[in-house]
């Protein structure tokens, strides 16, 4: 399997975040997940996104490099 690009990874995390933001309110309403758990899971996914975006910035050459 070939390496998955950082851009593809970021796009995947963004899709996952949008899906969770859409689904979690319904799941909270049905008792499938608590509000606290959903908030924690969303915070974790946002942290993953932040990490990937920071890694991408570190890998990109600067303007004067």
XYZ file of N, CA and C in Angstrom, residues 26-34:
27
model
N -28.076 13.775 17.501
C -29.131 12.747 17.486
C -28.817 11.633 18.471
N -27.565 11.239 18.516
C -27.166 10.180 19.439
C -27.341 10.610 20.886
N -27.068 11.863 21.176
C -27.296 12.381 22.530
C -28.786 12.304 22.846
N -29.611 12.695 21.876
C -31.057 12.671 22.062
C -31.622 11.291 22.317
N -31.004 10.277 21.729
C -31.492 8.908 21.916
C -30.791 8.192 23.065
N -29.830 8.850 23.681
C -29.117 8.242 24.796
C -27.985 7.315 24.390
N -27.678 7.280 23.108
C -26.604 6.405 22.628
C -25.239 6.880 23.124
N -25.103 8.185 23.336
C -23.852 8.772 23.820
C -24.207 9.967 24.700
N -23.355 10.258 25.656
C -23.608 11.423 26.511
C -23.046 12.679 25.850
